[in-house]
mmCIF file of C-alpha atoms in Angstrom:
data_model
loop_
_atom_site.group_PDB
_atom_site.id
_atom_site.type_symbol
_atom_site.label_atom_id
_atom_site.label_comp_id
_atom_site.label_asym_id
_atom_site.label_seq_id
_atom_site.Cartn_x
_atom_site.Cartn_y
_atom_site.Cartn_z
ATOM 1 C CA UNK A 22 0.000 0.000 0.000
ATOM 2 C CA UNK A 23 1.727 3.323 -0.981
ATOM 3 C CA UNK A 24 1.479 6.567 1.483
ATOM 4 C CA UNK A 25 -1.190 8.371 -0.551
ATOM 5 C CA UNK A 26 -3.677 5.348 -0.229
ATOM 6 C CA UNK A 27 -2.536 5.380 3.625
ATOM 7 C CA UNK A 28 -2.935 8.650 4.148
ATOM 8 C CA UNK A 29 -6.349 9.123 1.943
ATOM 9 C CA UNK A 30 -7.690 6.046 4.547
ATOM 10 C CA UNK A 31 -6.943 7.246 7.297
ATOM 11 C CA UNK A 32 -9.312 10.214 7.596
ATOM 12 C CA UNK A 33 -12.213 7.811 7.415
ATOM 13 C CA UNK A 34 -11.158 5.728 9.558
ATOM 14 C CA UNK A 35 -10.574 8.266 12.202
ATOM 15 C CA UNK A 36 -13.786 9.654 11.302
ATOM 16 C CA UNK A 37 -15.400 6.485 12.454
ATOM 17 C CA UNK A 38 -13.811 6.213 15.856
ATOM 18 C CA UNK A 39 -15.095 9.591 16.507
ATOM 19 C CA UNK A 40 -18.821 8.999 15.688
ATOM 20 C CA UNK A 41 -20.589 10.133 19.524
ATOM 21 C CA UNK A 42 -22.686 7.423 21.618
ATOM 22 C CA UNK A 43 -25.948 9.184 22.227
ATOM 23 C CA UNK A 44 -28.266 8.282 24.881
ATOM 24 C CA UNK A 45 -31.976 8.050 24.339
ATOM 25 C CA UNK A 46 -33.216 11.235 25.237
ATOM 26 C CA UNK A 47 -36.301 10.882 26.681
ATOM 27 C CA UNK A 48 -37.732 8.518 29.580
ATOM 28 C CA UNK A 49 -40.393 6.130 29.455
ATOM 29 C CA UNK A 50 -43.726 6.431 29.827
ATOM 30 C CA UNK A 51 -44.948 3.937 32.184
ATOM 31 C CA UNK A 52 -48.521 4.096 33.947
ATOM 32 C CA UNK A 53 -48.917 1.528 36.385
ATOM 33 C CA UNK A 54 -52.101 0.632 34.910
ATOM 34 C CA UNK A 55 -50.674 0.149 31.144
ATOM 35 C CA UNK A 56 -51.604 -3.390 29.761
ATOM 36 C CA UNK A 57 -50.037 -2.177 26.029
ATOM 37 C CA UNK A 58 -46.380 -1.250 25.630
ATOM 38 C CA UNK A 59 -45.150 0.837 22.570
ATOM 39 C CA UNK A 60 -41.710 0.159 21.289
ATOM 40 C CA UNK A 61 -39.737 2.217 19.260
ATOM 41 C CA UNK A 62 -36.250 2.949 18.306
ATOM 42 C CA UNK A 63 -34.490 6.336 18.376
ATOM 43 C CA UNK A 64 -35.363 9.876 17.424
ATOM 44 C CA UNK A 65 -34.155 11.721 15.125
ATOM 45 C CA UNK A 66 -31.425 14.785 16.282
ATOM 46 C CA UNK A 67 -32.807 17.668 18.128
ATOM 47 C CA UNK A 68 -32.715 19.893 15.065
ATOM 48 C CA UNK A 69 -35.745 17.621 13.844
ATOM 49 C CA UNK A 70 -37.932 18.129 17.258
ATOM 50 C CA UNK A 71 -40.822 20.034 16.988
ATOM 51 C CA UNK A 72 -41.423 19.036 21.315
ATOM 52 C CA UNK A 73 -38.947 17.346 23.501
ATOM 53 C CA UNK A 74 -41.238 13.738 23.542
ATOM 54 C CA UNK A 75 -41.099 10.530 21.735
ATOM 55 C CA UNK A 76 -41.542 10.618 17.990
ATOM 56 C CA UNK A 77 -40.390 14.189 18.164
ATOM 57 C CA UNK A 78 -40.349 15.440 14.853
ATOM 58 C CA UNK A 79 -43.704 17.105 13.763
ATOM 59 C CA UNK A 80 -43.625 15.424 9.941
ATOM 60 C CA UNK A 81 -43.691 11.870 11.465
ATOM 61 C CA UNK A 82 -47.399 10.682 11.826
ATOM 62 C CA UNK A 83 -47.563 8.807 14.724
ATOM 63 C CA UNK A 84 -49.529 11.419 17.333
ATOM 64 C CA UNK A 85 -51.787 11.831 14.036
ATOM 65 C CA UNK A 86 -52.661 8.665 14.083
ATOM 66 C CA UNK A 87 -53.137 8.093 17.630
ATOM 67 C CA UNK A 88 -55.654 11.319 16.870
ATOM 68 C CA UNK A 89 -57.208 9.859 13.959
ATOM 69 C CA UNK A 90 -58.140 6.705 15.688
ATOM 70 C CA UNK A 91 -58.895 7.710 19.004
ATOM 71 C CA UNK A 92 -60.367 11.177 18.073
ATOM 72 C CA UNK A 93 -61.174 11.281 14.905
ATOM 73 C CA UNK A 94 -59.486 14.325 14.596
ATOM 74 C CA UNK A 95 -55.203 13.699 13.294
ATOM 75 C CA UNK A 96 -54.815 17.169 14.732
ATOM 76 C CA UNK A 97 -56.104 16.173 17.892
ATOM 77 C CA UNK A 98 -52.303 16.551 20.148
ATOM 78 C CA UNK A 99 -51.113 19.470 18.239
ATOM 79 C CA UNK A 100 -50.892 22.936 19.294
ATOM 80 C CA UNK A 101 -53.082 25.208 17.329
ATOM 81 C CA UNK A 102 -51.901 25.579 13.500
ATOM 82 C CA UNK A 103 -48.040 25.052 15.203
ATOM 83 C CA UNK A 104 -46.089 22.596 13.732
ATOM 84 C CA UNK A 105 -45.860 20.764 17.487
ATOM 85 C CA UNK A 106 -47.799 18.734 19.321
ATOM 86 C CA UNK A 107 -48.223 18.869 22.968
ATOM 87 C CA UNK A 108 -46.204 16.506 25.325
ATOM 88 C CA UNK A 109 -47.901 16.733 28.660
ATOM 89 C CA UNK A 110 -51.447 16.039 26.677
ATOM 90 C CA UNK A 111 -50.048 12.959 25.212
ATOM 91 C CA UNK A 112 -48.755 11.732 28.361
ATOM 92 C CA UNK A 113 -52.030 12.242 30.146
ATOM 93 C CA UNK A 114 -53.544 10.374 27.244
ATOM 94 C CA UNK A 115 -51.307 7.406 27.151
ATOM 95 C CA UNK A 116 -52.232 7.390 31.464
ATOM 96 C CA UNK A 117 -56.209 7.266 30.988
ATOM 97 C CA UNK A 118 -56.019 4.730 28.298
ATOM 98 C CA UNK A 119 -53.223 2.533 30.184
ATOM 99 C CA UNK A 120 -50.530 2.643 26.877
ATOM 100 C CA UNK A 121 -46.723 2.365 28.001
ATOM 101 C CA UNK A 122 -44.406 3.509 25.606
ATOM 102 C CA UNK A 123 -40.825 2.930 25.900
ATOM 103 C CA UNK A 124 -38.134 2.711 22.712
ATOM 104 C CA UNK A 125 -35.862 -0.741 22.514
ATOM 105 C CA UNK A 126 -32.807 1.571 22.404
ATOM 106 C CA UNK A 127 -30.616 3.302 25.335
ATOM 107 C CA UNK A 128 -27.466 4.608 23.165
ATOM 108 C CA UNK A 129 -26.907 4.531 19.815
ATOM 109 C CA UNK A 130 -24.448 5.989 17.180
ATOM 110 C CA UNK A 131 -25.583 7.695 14.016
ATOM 111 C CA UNK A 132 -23.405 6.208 11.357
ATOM 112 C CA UNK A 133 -25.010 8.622 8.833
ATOM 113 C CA UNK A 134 -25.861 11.763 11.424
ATOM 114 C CA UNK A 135 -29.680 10.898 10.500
ATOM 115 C CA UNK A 136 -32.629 9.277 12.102
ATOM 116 C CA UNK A 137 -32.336 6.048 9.592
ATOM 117 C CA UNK A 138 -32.895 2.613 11.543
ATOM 118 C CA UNK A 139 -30.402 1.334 8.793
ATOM 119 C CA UNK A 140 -27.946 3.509 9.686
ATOM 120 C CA UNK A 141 -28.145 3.007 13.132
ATOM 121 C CA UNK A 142 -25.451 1.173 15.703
ATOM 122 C CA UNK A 143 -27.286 -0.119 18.548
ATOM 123 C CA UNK A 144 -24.848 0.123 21.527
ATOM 124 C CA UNK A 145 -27.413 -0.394 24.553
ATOM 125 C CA UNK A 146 -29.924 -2.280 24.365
ATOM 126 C CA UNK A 147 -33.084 -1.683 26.735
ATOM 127 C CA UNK A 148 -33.394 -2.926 30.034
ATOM 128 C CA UNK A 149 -36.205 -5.001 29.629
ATOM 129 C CA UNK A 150 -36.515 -6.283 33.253
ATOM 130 C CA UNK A 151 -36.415 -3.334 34.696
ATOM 131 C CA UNK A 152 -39.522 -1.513 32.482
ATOM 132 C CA UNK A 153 -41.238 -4.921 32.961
ATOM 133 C CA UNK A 154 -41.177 -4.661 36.896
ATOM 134 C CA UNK A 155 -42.826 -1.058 36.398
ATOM 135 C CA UNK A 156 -45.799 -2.175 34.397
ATOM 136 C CA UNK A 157 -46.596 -5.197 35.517
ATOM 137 C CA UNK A 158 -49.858 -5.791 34.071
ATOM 138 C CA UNK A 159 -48.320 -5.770 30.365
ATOM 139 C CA UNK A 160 -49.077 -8.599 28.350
ATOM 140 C CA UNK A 161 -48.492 -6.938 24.794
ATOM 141 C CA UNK A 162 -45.225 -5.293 23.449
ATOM 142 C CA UNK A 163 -46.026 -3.493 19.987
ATOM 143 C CA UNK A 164 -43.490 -2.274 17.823
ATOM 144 C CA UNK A 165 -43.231 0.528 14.854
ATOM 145 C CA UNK A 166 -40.834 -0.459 12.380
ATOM 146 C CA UNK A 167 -38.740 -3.559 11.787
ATOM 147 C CA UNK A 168 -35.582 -2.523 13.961
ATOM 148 C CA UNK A 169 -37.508 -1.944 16.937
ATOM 149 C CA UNK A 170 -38.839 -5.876 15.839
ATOM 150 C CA UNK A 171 -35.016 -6.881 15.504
ATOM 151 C CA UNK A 172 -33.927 -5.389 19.205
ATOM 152 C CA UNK A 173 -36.444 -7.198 20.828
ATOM 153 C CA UNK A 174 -36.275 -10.618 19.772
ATOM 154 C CA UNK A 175 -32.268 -10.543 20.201
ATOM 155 C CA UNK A 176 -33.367 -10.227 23.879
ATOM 156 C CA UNK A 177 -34.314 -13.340 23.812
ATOM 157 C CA UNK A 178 -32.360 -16.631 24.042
ATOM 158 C CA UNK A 179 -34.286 -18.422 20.954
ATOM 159 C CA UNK A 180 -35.899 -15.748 19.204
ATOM 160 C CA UNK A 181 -38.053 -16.372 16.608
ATOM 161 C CA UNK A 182 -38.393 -15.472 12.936
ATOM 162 C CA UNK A 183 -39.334 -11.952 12.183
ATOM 163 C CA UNK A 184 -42.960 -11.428 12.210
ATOM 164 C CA UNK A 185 -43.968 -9.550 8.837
ATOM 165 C CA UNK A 186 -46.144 -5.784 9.183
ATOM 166 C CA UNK A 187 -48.978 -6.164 10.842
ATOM 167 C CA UNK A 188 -48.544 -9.694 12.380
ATOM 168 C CA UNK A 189 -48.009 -11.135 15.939
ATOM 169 C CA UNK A 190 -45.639 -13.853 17.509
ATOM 170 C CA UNK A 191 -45.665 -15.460 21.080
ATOM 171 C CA UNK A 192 -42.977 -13.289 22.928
ATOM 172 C CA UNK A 193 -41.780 -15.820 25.657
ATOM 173 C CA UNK A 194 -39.575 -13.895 27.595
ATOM 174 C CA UNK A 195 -37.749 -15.436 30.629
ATOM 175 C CA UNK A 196 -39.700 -12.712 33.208
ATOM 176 C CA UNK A 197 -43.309 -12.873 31.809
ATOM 177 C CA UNK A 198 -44.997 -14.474 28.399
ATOM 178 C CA UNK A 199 -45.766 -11.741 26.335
ATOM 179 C CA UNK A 200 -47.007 -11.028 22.734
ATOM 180 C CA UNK A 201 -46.010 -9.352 20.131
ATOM 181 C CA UNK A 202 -47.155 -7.276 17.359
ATOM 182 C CA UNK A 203 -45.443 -5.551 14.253
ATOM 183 C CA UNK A 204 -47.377 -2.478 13.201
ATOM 184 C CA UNK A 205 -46.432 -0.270 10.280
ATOM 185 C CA UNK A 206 -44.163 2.504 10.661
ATOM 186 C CA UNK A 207 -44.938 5.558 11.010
ATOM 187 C CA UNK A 208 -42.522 7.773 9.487
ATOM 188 C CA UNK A 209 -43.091 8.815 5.870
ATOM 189 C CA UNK A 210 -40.525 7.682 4.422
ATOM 190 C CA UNK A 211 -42.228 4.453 5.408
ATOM 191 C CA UNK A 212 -44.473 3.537 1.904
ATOM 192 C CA UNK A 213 -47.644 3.122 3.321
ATOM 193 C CA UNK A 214 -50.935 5.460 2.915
ATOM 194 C CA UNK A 215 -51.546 7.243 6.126
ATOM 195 C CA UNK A 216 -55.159 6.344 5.947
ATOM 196 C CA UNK A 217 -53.926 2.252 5.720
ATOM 197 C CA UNK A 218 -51.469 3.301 9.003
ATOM 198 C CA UNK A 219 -54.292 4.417 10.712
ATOM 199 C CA UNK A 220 -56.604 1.245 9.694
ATOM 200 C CA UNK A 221 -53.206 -0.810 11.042
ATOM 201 C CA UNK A 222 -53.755 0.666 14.122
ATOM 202 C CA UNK A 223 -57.095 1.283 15.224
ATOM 203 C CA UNK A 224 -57.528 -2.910 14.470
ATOM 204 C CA UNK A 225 -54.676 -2.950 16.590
ATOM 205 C CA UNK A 226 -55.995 -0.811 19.810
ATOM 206 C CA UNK A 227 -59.508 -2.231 18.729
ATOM 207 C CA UNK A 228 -58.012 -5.727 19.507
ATOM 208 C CA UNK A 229 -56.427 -4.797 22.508
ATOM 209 C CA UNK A 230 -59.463 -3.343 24.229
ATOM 210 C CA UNK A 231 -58.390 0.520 24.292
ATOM 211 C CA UNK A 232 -61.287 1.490 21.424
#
């Protein structure tokens, strides 16, 4: 290998190494009453966040679609004609209808400085044992994308095969026998309608009691 190539590598590779560990920025929310938890992944950097909450960023659909479904109304959490949506009136909402919500991911490095599950390095994992001491009348995990999916079954010991969209698998964790359900994504770069997200979901929450 002559200097040049050495030298024209080694910026890259430096570059690599230098990549931050970011923690998860946001707790869990964890009524003791919850019977459904939400799992996600990681959100995108904090010049995305239109509020500091889970699925911060104001063009991903997911507090939409919990309005759509629950509300009829997708503009049911925002603030006014703002382009947020209101944290503490989510929160109360996921108390009174007894929905945890808690993402599979603790740190993480952004290989590509974006919010891309692909281009995301899992470093810690969550603590599973811990949330499930917290909320212990869960018997459903649900999930919003495929990594999410991924992280949790490499908790277990045997996992399973990956359930396709919209499916559910027997989650037999060592702590408590759960379920598990794959829903769509919800971000739009996800290639689903938002009005076949929403029907994904309300037969979801219609299934689990909560509609």
């Amino acid at each position: 290998m002559t200097d040049s190539t050495q030298s024209s590598t080694q910026p890259f590779a430096q570059q690599a190494e230098e990549l931050p560990i970011e923690q998860h920025p946001f707790p869990p929310v964890l009524p003791k009453e919850a019977t459904i938890m939400m799992m996600g992944t990681f959100p995108p950097t904090e010049d995305k966040w239109a509020m500091p909450f889970h699925y911060p960023n104001f063009y991903n659909d997911m507090w939409r679609i919990y309005g759509e479904v629950f509300f009829a109304d997708p503009d049911h959490f925002r603030v006014g004609e703002e382009k947020r949506f209101e944290p503490q009136r989510i929160i109360d909402f996921l108390h009174e209808r007894g929905i945890a919500s808690c993402p599979t991911v603790r740190s993480a490095i952004r290989e590509q400085g974006n919010a891309a599950d692909k281009h995301l390095q899992v470093v810690d994992k969550v603590d599973l044992d811990s949330i499930l001491t917290q909320v212990p009348q869960v018997q459903t995990l649900f999930t919003t994308g495929g990594k999410a999916t991924e992280i949790l079954l490499s908790l277990l010991e045997n996992p399973p095969k990956l359930p396709k969209t919209n499916q559910h698998i027997d989650y037999p964790y060592p702590t408590r026998a759960l379920t598990l359900y794959r829903l769509p994504s919800t971000s739009r770069a996800y290639p689903l309608a938002f009005s076949k997200k929403v029907e994904a979901y309300r037969a979801f929450f219609a299934k689990m009691g909560k509609i």
